[in-house]
Amino acid sequence: MAAWSSRKLLRDAFLKRGLLNRSSSVRGFSSSAPENAPKIGYYSKKGRLLTGATLGLVIAGGAYVSTVDEATFCGWLFSATKLVNPFFALMDAEVAHKLAVSAAARCWLPREKRPDPPILGLEVWGRKFSNPVGLAAGFDKNAEAVDGLLGLGFGFVEVGSVTPVPQDGNPKPRMFRLREEGAVINRCGFNSEGIVAVAKRLGAQHGKRKLDETSSTSNNEVKNGGKAGPGILGVNLGKNKTSEDAAADYVQGVHTLSQFADYLVINVSSPNTPGLRMLQGRKQLKDLVKKVQAARDEMQWGEEGPPPLLVKIAPDLSKEDLEDIAAVALALHLDGLIISNTTISRPDPVNINPVATETGGLSGKPLFNLSTNILKEMYTLTRGKIPLIGCGGISSGEDAYAKIRSGATLVQLYTAFAYGGPALIPQIKAELAECLERDGFKSILDAVGADCR
């Protein structure tokens, strides 16, 4: 009974802090005492020692949870996730990815209870971001884990790419780690459950959010974030591999998913769908964006208006290509650009790794310089008039800061998060805040494009 009581105290402490759902169960912390439990005297001396040690840990853990302040305990939980990373490293890359998404979908990951540093807050497209650090598309392709991922403390999460019709993507294996280089090569090819499945999930999420707002005890309480919860939700749209009308695919995505999105992304830059990158040409991109904008604008919208429309571009573009894209973005008043997707190049030191011979897009640290140079160039070409999201190779607060100084208003992670896990998120935010304060900036927006002035 003593063991059961200690477990119950610890479980109740978790519930009180909101770190465990009442419907959840934690192994060893059941809410009822076991039937036919044998008496302590039944065990051998070794068994009694083991039982005593376990009881001591349970009681000490319960005491710790009950007395430590919430911020300290939250930090401990995030740090504890580092212990799991080696186990993920032993798995196949795609299996590990699926397991991570499943864990986030079931809210098995820690939830960030600490407020973000005020210096990281900003407003873009009329939407308030508590911090500029987001999760890039490709991690949660089918919107299975939005709540769990936003709960980690990301300022925004982008799901997708979502295709109109379900498709399996390219044959496996299609994800390859380059651990020493902090990189990944993938050729997934828009594996997607399709817009219907994603719409159902996002619709349920949106309904839950509205219900929570309606049942809030404080009518004057201002809810930060967007349509999915405490953070901003982006939806990345793709085209089917066999589709002959790319514009129709993107338009279908807009009609079905835009009502659930705080912003939309036209992905024309994945290297793993044949012919997709050709849509980045001046004429092709202009025609595509005009059709997608028209589809979005013809829908009925409330006071907040339609979701912003962005285009995600490749890092493997010439100066002429960038000039064409900038001209289209300015002429059509595009709401933003994401710079950049994965690269088909193999910069040092990846080029000497045997895995570099695999086809697909390279992400991670080796992409940082290439994508940052493209970011800086695009900021100059658009004269700072269009919000840019810096993506590619970010693994620290200094990296995020470099992207911001190069013209990014927001930044996104993926590969570094896959390697570093949840503990990386508060680390990057804290380092970024320190960088801004160190250089005398009062806010993120003051630092945007500082290296381009």
Coordinates of C-alpha atoms in Angstrom, one line a residue:
M1 CA 0.0 0.0 0.0
A2 CA 2.9 2.4 0.7
A3 CA 4.3 1.9 -2.8
W4 CA 0.9 2.5 -4.3
S5 CA 0.3 5.6 -2.2
S6 CA 3.7 7.0 -3.3
R7 CA 2.9 6.3 -6.9
K8 CA -0.5 8.0 -6.6
L9 CA 1.1 11.1 -5.0
L10 CA 3.6 11.4 -7.9
R11 CA 0.9 10.9 -10.5
D12 CA -1.3 13.5 -8.8
A13 CA 1.6 15.9 -8.9
F14 CA 2.0 15.4 -12.6
L15 CA -1.7 16.0 -13.2
K16 CA -1.6 19.2 -11.1
R17 CA 1.1 20.6 -13.3
G18 CA -0.7 19.7 -16.5
L19 CA 2.2 17.4 -17.5
L20 CA 0.0 14.3 -17.7
N21 CA -3.5 13.8 -19.1
R22 CA -6.0 12.3 -16.7
S23 CA -6.8 9.7 -19.3
S24 CA -3.1 8.8 -19.6
S25 CA -1.4 6.1 -17.7
V26 CA 2.3 6.0 -16.7
R27 CA 3.9 2.6 -16.2
G28 CA 4.3 2.0 -12.6
F29 CA 1.9 4.8 -11.6
S30 CA -1.5 3.2 -11.8
S31 CA -4.4 4.9 -10.0
S32 CA -5.5 1.8 -8.2
A33 CA -3.7 -0.6 -5.9
P34 CA -2.9 -4.0 -7.4
E35 CA -5.0 -6.9 -6.2
N36 CA -3.3 -9.9 -4.4
A37 CA -0.2 -7.9 -3.9
P38 CA 2.4 -10.0 -2.0
K39 CA 3.7 -8.9 1.4
I40 CA 7.2 -7.4 1.7
G41 CA 8.3 -10.3 3.8
Y42 CA 7.7 -12.6 0.9
Y43 CA 10.7 -11.3 -1.0
S44 CA 14.2 -12.4 -0.6
K45 CA 16.8 -10.0 0.8
K46 CA 17.8 -8.9 -2.7
G47 CA 14.2 -8.3 -3.5
R48 CA 13.6 -6.2 -0.4
L49 CA 16.6 -4.0 -1.2
L50 CA 15.4 -3.5 -4.8
T51 CA 11.9 -2.7 -3.5
G52 CA 13.3 -0.3 -0.9
A53 CA 15.4 1.5 -3.5
T54 CA 12.4 1.8 -5.9
L55 CA 10.3 3.2 -3.1
G56 CA 13.0 5.7 -2.2
L57 CA 13.2 6.9 -5.8
V58 CA 9.4 7.1 -6.1
I59 CA 9.1 9.1 -2.9
A60 CA 12.0 11.3 -3.7
G61 CA 10.6 11.9 -7.2
G62 CA 7.2 12.7 -5.7
A63 CA 8.8 15.2 -3.3
Y64 CA 10.7 16.8 -6.1
V65 CA 7.7 17.2 -8.3
S66 CA 5.6 18.6 -5.5
T67 CA 8.1 21.2 -4.3
V68 CA 10.2 22.4 -7.3
D69 CA 9.0 25.5 -9.2
E70 CA 7.3 24.8 -12.6
A71 CA 9.9 26.5 -14.7
T72 CA 12.7 24.4 -13.2
F73 CA 10.8 21.2 -13.6
C74 CA 9.9 22.0 -17.2
G75 CA 13.6 22.6 -17.9
W76 CA 14.4 19.3 -16.3
L77 CA 11.8 17.5 -18.5
F78 CA 13.3 19.0 -21.7
S79 CA 16.8 18.1 -20.7
A80 CA 15.7 14.6 -19.9
T81 CA 14.7 14.0 -23.5
K82 CA 18.4 14.0 -24.5
L83 CA 18.6 10.6 -22.9
V84 CA 16.3 9.2 -25.6
N85 CA 18.2 10.5 -28.6
P86 CA 20.8 7.6 -28.7
F87 CA 17.9 5.1 -29.1
F88 CA 16.5 7.0 -32.1
A89 CA 20.0 7.0 -33.6
L90 CA 20.0 3.2 -33.6
M91 CA 16.8 3.0 -35.7
D92 CA 16.3 3.3 -39.4
A93 CA 15.9 7.1 -40.2
E94 CA 12.3 6.8 -41.5
V95 CA 11.3 4.5 -38.6
A96 CA 12.7 6.9 -36.1
H97 CA 10.9 9.8 -37.8
K98 CA 7.5 8.0 -37.7
L99 CA 8.0 7.1 -34.0
A100 CA 8.8 10.8 -33.2
V101 CA 5.7 11.9 -35.0
S102 CA 3.6 9.3 -33.1
A103 CA 5.1 10.4 -29.8
A104 CA 4.2 14.0 -30.5
A105 CA 0.7 13.0 -31.7
R106 CA 0.0 11.3 -28.4
C107 CA 1.5 14.2 -26.4
W108 CA 4.2 12.0 -24.9
L109 CA 6.6 14.9 -25.3
P110 CA 7.1 17.6 -22.7
R111 CA 5.0 20.8 -22.9
E112 CA 6.7 24.2 -22.6
K113 CA 5.2 26.0 -19.6
R114 CA 7.8 28.8 -19.5
P115 CA 7.0 32.1 -21.3
D116 CA 9.2 33.1 -24.2
P117 CA 11.5 36.0 -23.7
P118 CA 9.6 39.2 -24.6
I119 CA 12.4 40.2 -27.0
L120 CA 11.5 37.3 -29.2
G121 CA 7.8 38.3 -29.7
L122 CA 6.8 39.8 -33.1
E123 CA 3.8 40.4 -35.4
V124 CA 3.8 39.3 -39.0
W125 CA 0.8 39.3 -41.4
G126 CA -1.3 40.6 -38.5
R127 CA -0.5 37.4 -36.5
K128 CA 1.3 37.4 -33.2
F129 CA 4.2 35.0 -32.8
S130 CA 5.6 34.4 -29.3
N131 CA 8.9 33.6 -30.9
P132 CA 10.3 33.4 -34.5
V133 CA 11.5 29.8 -34.3
G134 CA 9.3 27.3 -36.3
L135 CA 9.3 23.7 -37.5
A136 CA 9.7 23.3 -41.2
A137 CA 7.4 21.3 -43.5
G138 CA 8.3 17.6 -43.9
F139 CA 8.3 16.6 -40.3
D140 CA 4.5 16.4 -39.7
K141 CA 3.5 15.7 -43.3
N142 CA -0.1 14.7 -42.5
A143 CA -0.9 17.1 -39.6
E144 CA -1.0 14.2 -37.1
A145 CA 0.9 16.0 -34.3
V146 CA 0.1 19.7 -34.5
D147 CA -0.9 20.2 -30.8
G148 CA 2.1 18.2 -29.5
L149 CA 4.6 20.1 -31.6
L150 CA 3.2 23.5 -30.8
G151 CA 3.3 22.5 -27.2
L152 CA 7.1 22.1 -27.4
G153 CA 7.4 25.8 -27.7
F154 CA 7.8 26.4 -31.4
G155 CA 6.5 29.8 -32.5
F156 CA 4.9 28.1 -35.5
V157 CA 4.6 24.7 -37.1
E158 CA 4.3 24.0 -40.8
V159 CA 2.6 20.8 -41.9
G160 CA 2.9 19.1 -45.3
S161 CA 3.6 19.0 -48.1
V162 CA 0.0 17.9 -48.7
T163 CA -1.0 16.5 -52.1
P164 CA -4.6 16.4 -53.4
V165 CA -4.6 12.7 -53.9
P166 CA -2.9 10.3 -51.4
Q167 CA 0.4 8.9 -52.7
D168 CA 3.1 6.7 -51.3
G169 CA 6.1 8.8 -52.5
N170 CA 9.3 7.2 -53.8
P171 CA 10.5 3.6 -53.0
K172 CA 12.3 3.0 -49.7
P173 CA 14.9 3.4 -48.4
R174 CA 14.6 7.2 -49.1
M175 CA 16.1 8.8 -46.0
F176 CA 19.8 8.7 -45.2
R177 CA 21.7 10.2 -42.3
L178 CA 25.0 11.9 -42.4
R179 CA 25.4 12.1 -38.7
E180 CA 29.0 13.5 -38.5
E181 CA 28.0 16.3 -40.9
G182 CA 24.7 17.0 -39.1
A183 CA 22.9 16.4 -42.4
V184 CA 20.2 14.2 -44.0
I185 CA 19.6 13.2 -47.6
N186 CA 16.0 12.4 -48.5
R187 CA 14.0 11.6 -51.6
C188 CA 10.6 11.0 -50.1
G189 CA 8.7 12.5 -53.0
F190 CA 5.7 14.0 -51.3
N191 CA 4.5 10.9 -49.5
S192 CA 1.1 12.1 -48.3
E193 CA -2.3 10.9 -47.0
G194 CA -3.9 13.6 -49.2
I195 CA -5.9 16.7 -48.4
V196 CA -9.1 14.9 -47.3
A197 CA -7.3 13.1 -44.4
V198 CA -5.4 16.3 -43.4
A199 CA -8.5 18.4 -43.6
K200 CA -10.3 16.1 -41.2
R201 CA -7.5 16.3 -38.7
L202 CA -7.1 20.1 -38.9
G203 CA -10.9 20.5 -38.8
A204 CA -11.0 18.6 -35.5
Q205 CA -8.1 20.6 -34.1
H206 CA -9.8 23.9 -35.2
G207 CA -13.1 22.8 -33.6
K208 CA -11.3 22.0 -30.3
R209 CA -9.6 25.3 -30.3
K210 CA -12.9 27.2 -30.8
L211 CA -14.6 25.1 -28.0
D212 CA -11.7 26.0 -25.6
E213 CA -12.1 29.7 -26.4
T214 CA -15.9 29.6 -26.0
S215 CA -15.6 27.8 -22.6
S216 CA -12.9 30.0 -21.3
T217 CA -13.8 31.4 -17.9
S218 CA -12.2 34.8 -18.7
N219 CA -14.2 36.5 -21.5
N220 CA -11.6 39.3 -21.7
E221 CA -8.7 36.9 -22.0
V222 CA -6.7 37.5 -25.2
K223 CA -5.6 34.3 -27.0
N224 CA -2.2 34.4 -28.6
G225 CA -1.4 32.3 -31.6
G226 CA -3.6 31.2 -34.4
K227 CA -6.2 28.7 -35.6
A228 CA -4.5 25.6 -34.2
G229 CA -3.7 26.8 -30.7
P230 CA -0.9 28.7 -28.9
G231 CA 1.3 28.9 -32.0
I232 CA 0.8 29.7 -35.7
L233 CA 0.0 26.9 -38.2
G234 CA 1.2 26.9 -41.7
V235 CA 0.0 24.5 -44.4
N236 CA 2.5 23.5 -47.2
L237 CA 0.8 22.5 -50.5
G238 CA 2.3 20.1 -53.0
K239 CA 1.3 18.5 -56.3
N240 CA 0.8 14.9 -57.2
K241 CA 3.6 13.2 -59.1
T242 CA 1.4 12.1 -62.0
S243 CA -0.6 15.4 -62.2
E244 CA -0.4 17.2 -65.5
D245 CA -2.0 20.4 -64.1
A246 CA 0.0 21.7 -61.2
A247 CA -2.1 24.8 -60.7
A248 CA -5.2 22.7 -60.3
D249 CA -3.5 20.7 -57.6
Y250 CA -2.5 23.8 -55.6
V251 CA -6.0 25.4 -56.1
Q252 CA -7.6 22.2 -54.7
G253 CA -5.3 22.4 -51.7
V254 CA -6.3 26.1 -51.1
H255 CA -10.1 25.3 -51.4
T256 CA -9.8 22.5 -48.9
L257 CA -7.2 23.5 -46.4
S258 CA -6.9 27.3 -46.3
Q259 CA -9.7 27.7 -43.7
F260 CA -7.6 25.9 -41.2
A261 CA -4.3 27.7 -42.0
D262 CA -2.7 30.8 -40.6
Y263 CA -0.6 30.9 -43.8
L264 CA -0.3 28.8 -46.9
V265 CA 2.8 27.7 -48.8
I266 CA 3.2 26.8 -52.5
N267 CA 6.0 24.3 -52.6
V268 CA 7.6 24.5 -56.1
S269 CA 11.2 23.6 -54.9
S270 CA 11.3 19.9 -53.8
P271 CA 13.9 18.1 -55.9
N272 CA 12.1 14.8 -55.5
T273 CA 9.1 15.4 -57.8
P274 CA 10.0 15.4 -61.5
G275 CA 9.5 18.8 -63.2
L276 CA 8.4 20.6 -60.0
R277 CA 11.3 23.0 -59.9
M278 CA 10.5 24.2 -63.4
L279 CA 7.6 26.0 -61.9
Q280 CA 10.1 28.5 -60.4
G281 CA 10.6 30.1 -63.9
R282 CA 9.3 33.6 -64.2
K283 CA 6.4 33.0 -66.5
Q284 CA 5.4 29.6 -64.9
L285 CA 5.6 31.1 -61.3
K286 CA 3.6 34.2 -62.3
D287 CA 0.8 32.2 -63.8
L288 CA 0.7 29.7 -60.9
V289 CA 0.7 32.4 -58.2
K290 CA -2.1 34.4 -59.9
K291 CA -4.3 31.3 -60.1
V292 CA -3.7 30.3 -56.5
Q293 CA -4.3 33.8 -55.3
A294 CA -7.5 34.0 -57.2
A295 CA -8.7 30.8 -55.7
R296 CA -7.9 32.0 -52.2
D297 CA -9.5 35.4 -52.7
E298 CA -12.7 34.1 -54.2
M299 CA -13.5 32.3 -50.9
Q300 CA -15.5 33.8 -48.1
W301 CA -13.4 35.3 -45.3
G302 CA -14.2 37.0 -42.0
E303 CA -12.7 40.1 -40.6
E304 CA -9.2 38.5 -40.4
G305 CA -9.2 38.1 -44.2
P306 CA -7.6 35.3 -46.2
P307 CA -4.4 33.5 -45.0
P308 CA -1.1 34.9 -46.4
L309 CA 0.3 33.1 -49.4
L310 CA 4.0 32.2 -49.5
V311 CA 6.3 30.4 -52.0
K312 CA 9.1 28.1 -51.0
I313 CA 12.1 28.2 -53.3
A314 CA 15.2 26.1 -53.9
P315 CA 18.8 27.1 -52.9
D316 CA 20.1 25.9 -56.3
L317 CA 19.1 29.0 -58.3
S318 CA 21.1 31.4 -60.4
K319 CA 21.2 35.1 -59.9
E320 CA 18.9 35.5 -62.9
D321 CA 16.4 33.0 -61.4
L322 CA 16.4 34.9 -58.1
E323 CA 15.8 38.2 -59.9
D324 CA 12.8 36.6 -61.8
I325 CA 11.3 35.3 -58.5
A326 CA 11.8 38.6 -56.8
A327 CA 10.1 40.4 -59.7
V328 CA 7.1 38.1 -59.5
A329 CA 6.9 38.4 -55.7
L330 CA 6.8 42.2 -55.8
A331 CA 4.5 42.5 -58.8
L332 CA 1.9 40.1 -57.4
H333 CA 2.3 41.3 -53.8
L334 CA 3.2 37.9 -52.6
D335 CA 3.0 37.7 -48.8
G336 CA 6.3 35.9 -48.3
L337 CA 9.1 33.6 -49.4
I338 CA 10.6 30.6 -47.7
I339 CA 14.4 30.3 -48.3
S340 CA 15.1 27.5 -48.8
N341 CA 14.3 23.9 -49.6
T342 CA 16.9 21.1 -49.7
T343 CA 19.8 21.2 -52.2
I344 CA 20.8 18.8 -54.9
S345 CA 24.4 19.9 -54.5
R346 CA 26.9 18.2 -52.1
P347 CA 29.0 21.0 -50.5
D348 CA 32.0 20.2 -48.2
P349 CA 32.4 18.1 -46.2
V350 CA 29.4 16.0 -47.5
N351 CA 31.0 15.4 -50.9
I352 CA 33.5 12.9 -49.4
N353 CA 30.9 10.9 -47.5
P354 CA 29.9 7.7 -49.3
V355 CA 26.2 8.5 -48.6
A356 CA 26.6 11.6 -50.7
T357 CA 26.1 9.4 -53.8
E358 CA 22.4 8.9 -52.9
T359 CA 20.0 11.0 -54.9
G360 CA 17.7 13.4 -53.1
G361 CA 17.7 16.7 -51.3
L362 CA 20.4 17.5 -48.7
S363 CA 19.4 19.3 -45.5
G364 CA 21.2 20.2 -42.3
K365 CA 24.4 22.0 -41.4
P366 CA 26.1 21.8 -44.8
L367 CA 23.1 23.7 -46.3
F368 CA 23.5 26.7 -44.0
N369 CA 25.9 28.9 -46.0
L370 CA 24.3 28.2 -49.3
S371 CA 20.7 29.0 -48.1
T372 CA 21.9 32.0 -46.1
N373 CA 23.6 33.5 -49.1
I374 CA 20.4 33.0 -51.2
L375 CA 18.4 34.6 -48.3
K376 CA 20.6 37.7 -48.2
E377 CA 20.4 38.0 -52.0
M378 CA 16.6 37.8 -52.0
Y379 CA 16.3 40.3 -49.2
T380 CA 18.2 42.8 -51.3
L381 CA 16.3 42.0 -54.4
T382 CA 12.9 42.5 -52.7
R383 CA 14.2 45.6 -50.9
G384 CA 13.0 44.2 -47.6
K385 CA 9.4 44.6 -48.6
I386 CA 8.4 40.9 -48.3
P387 CA 8.7 38.8 -45.1
L388 CA 11.2 36.0 -45.6
I389 CA 11.5 32.8 -43.7
G390 CA 15.0 31.5 -43.3
C391 CA 15.3 27.8 -43.5
G392 CA 18.4 25.5 -43.9
G393 CA 21.1 24.4 -41.6
I394 CA 20.0 26.1 -38.4
S395 CA 21.2 24.2 -35.3
S396 CA 21.8 27.0 -32.7
G397 CA 20.7 30.4 -31.6
E398 CA 23.7 32.0 -33.4
D399 CA 22.6 30.3 -36.6
A400 CA 19.0 31.6 -36.2
Y401 CA 20.5 35.1 -35.5
A402 CA 22.6 35.0 -38.6
K403 CA 19.5 34.2 -40.7
I404 CA 17.7 37.1 -39.2
R405 CA 20.5 39.5 -39.8
S406 CA 20.6 38.2 -43.4
G407 CA 17.0 39.2 -43.9
A408 CA 14.8 36.5 -42.3
T409 CA 11.8 37.7 -40.2
L410 CA 11.1 34.1 -39.1
V411 CA 13.3 30.9 -39.1
Q412 CA 12.6 27.2 -39.4
L413 CA 14.3 24.0 -38.2
Y414 CA 14.0 20.4 -39.3
T415 CA 17.2 18.3 -39.5
A416 CA 18.7 19.8 -36.3
F417 CA 15.5 19.0 -34.4
A418 CA 15.6 15.5 -35.7
Y419 CA 19.0 15.0 -34.3
G420 CA 18.8 17.2 -31.1
G421 CA 15.2 16.5 -30.1
P422 CA 12.9 18.8 -28.0
A423 CA 15.8 20.1 -25.8
L424 CA 17.1 22.0 -28.7
I425 CA 14.1 24.3 -28.9
P426 CA 14.4 26.2 -25.6
Q427 CA 18.2 26.3 -26.2
I428 CA 17.9 28.0 -29.5
K429 CA 15.4 30.5 -28.2
A430 CA 17.6 31.4 -25.2
E431 CA 20.7 31.8 -27.3
L432 CA 18.8 33.9 -29.8
A433 CA 17.5 36.3 -27.1
E434 CA 21.1 36.6 -25.8
C435 CA 22.4 37.5 -29.3
L436 CA 19.8 40.2 -29.7
E437 CA 20.5 41.7 -26.3
R438 CA 24.3 41.5 -26.8
D439 CA 24.1 43.6 -29.9
G440 CA 21.6 46.1 -28.5
F441 CA 18.5 45.2 -30.4
K442 CA 15.2 45.8 -28.7
S443 CA 13.3 43.3 -30.9
I444 CA 13.6 40.7 -33.7
L445 CA 12.3 43.2 -36.3
D446 CA 15.0 45.6 -35.4
A447 CA 17.6 43.0 -36.4
V448 CA 16.0 41.8 -39.7
G449 CA 18.4 42.5 -42.5
A450 CA 21.1 44.2 -40.4
D451 CA 23.8 42.7 -42.5
C452 CA 22.3 44.0 -45.7
R453 CA 22.1 47.6 -44.8

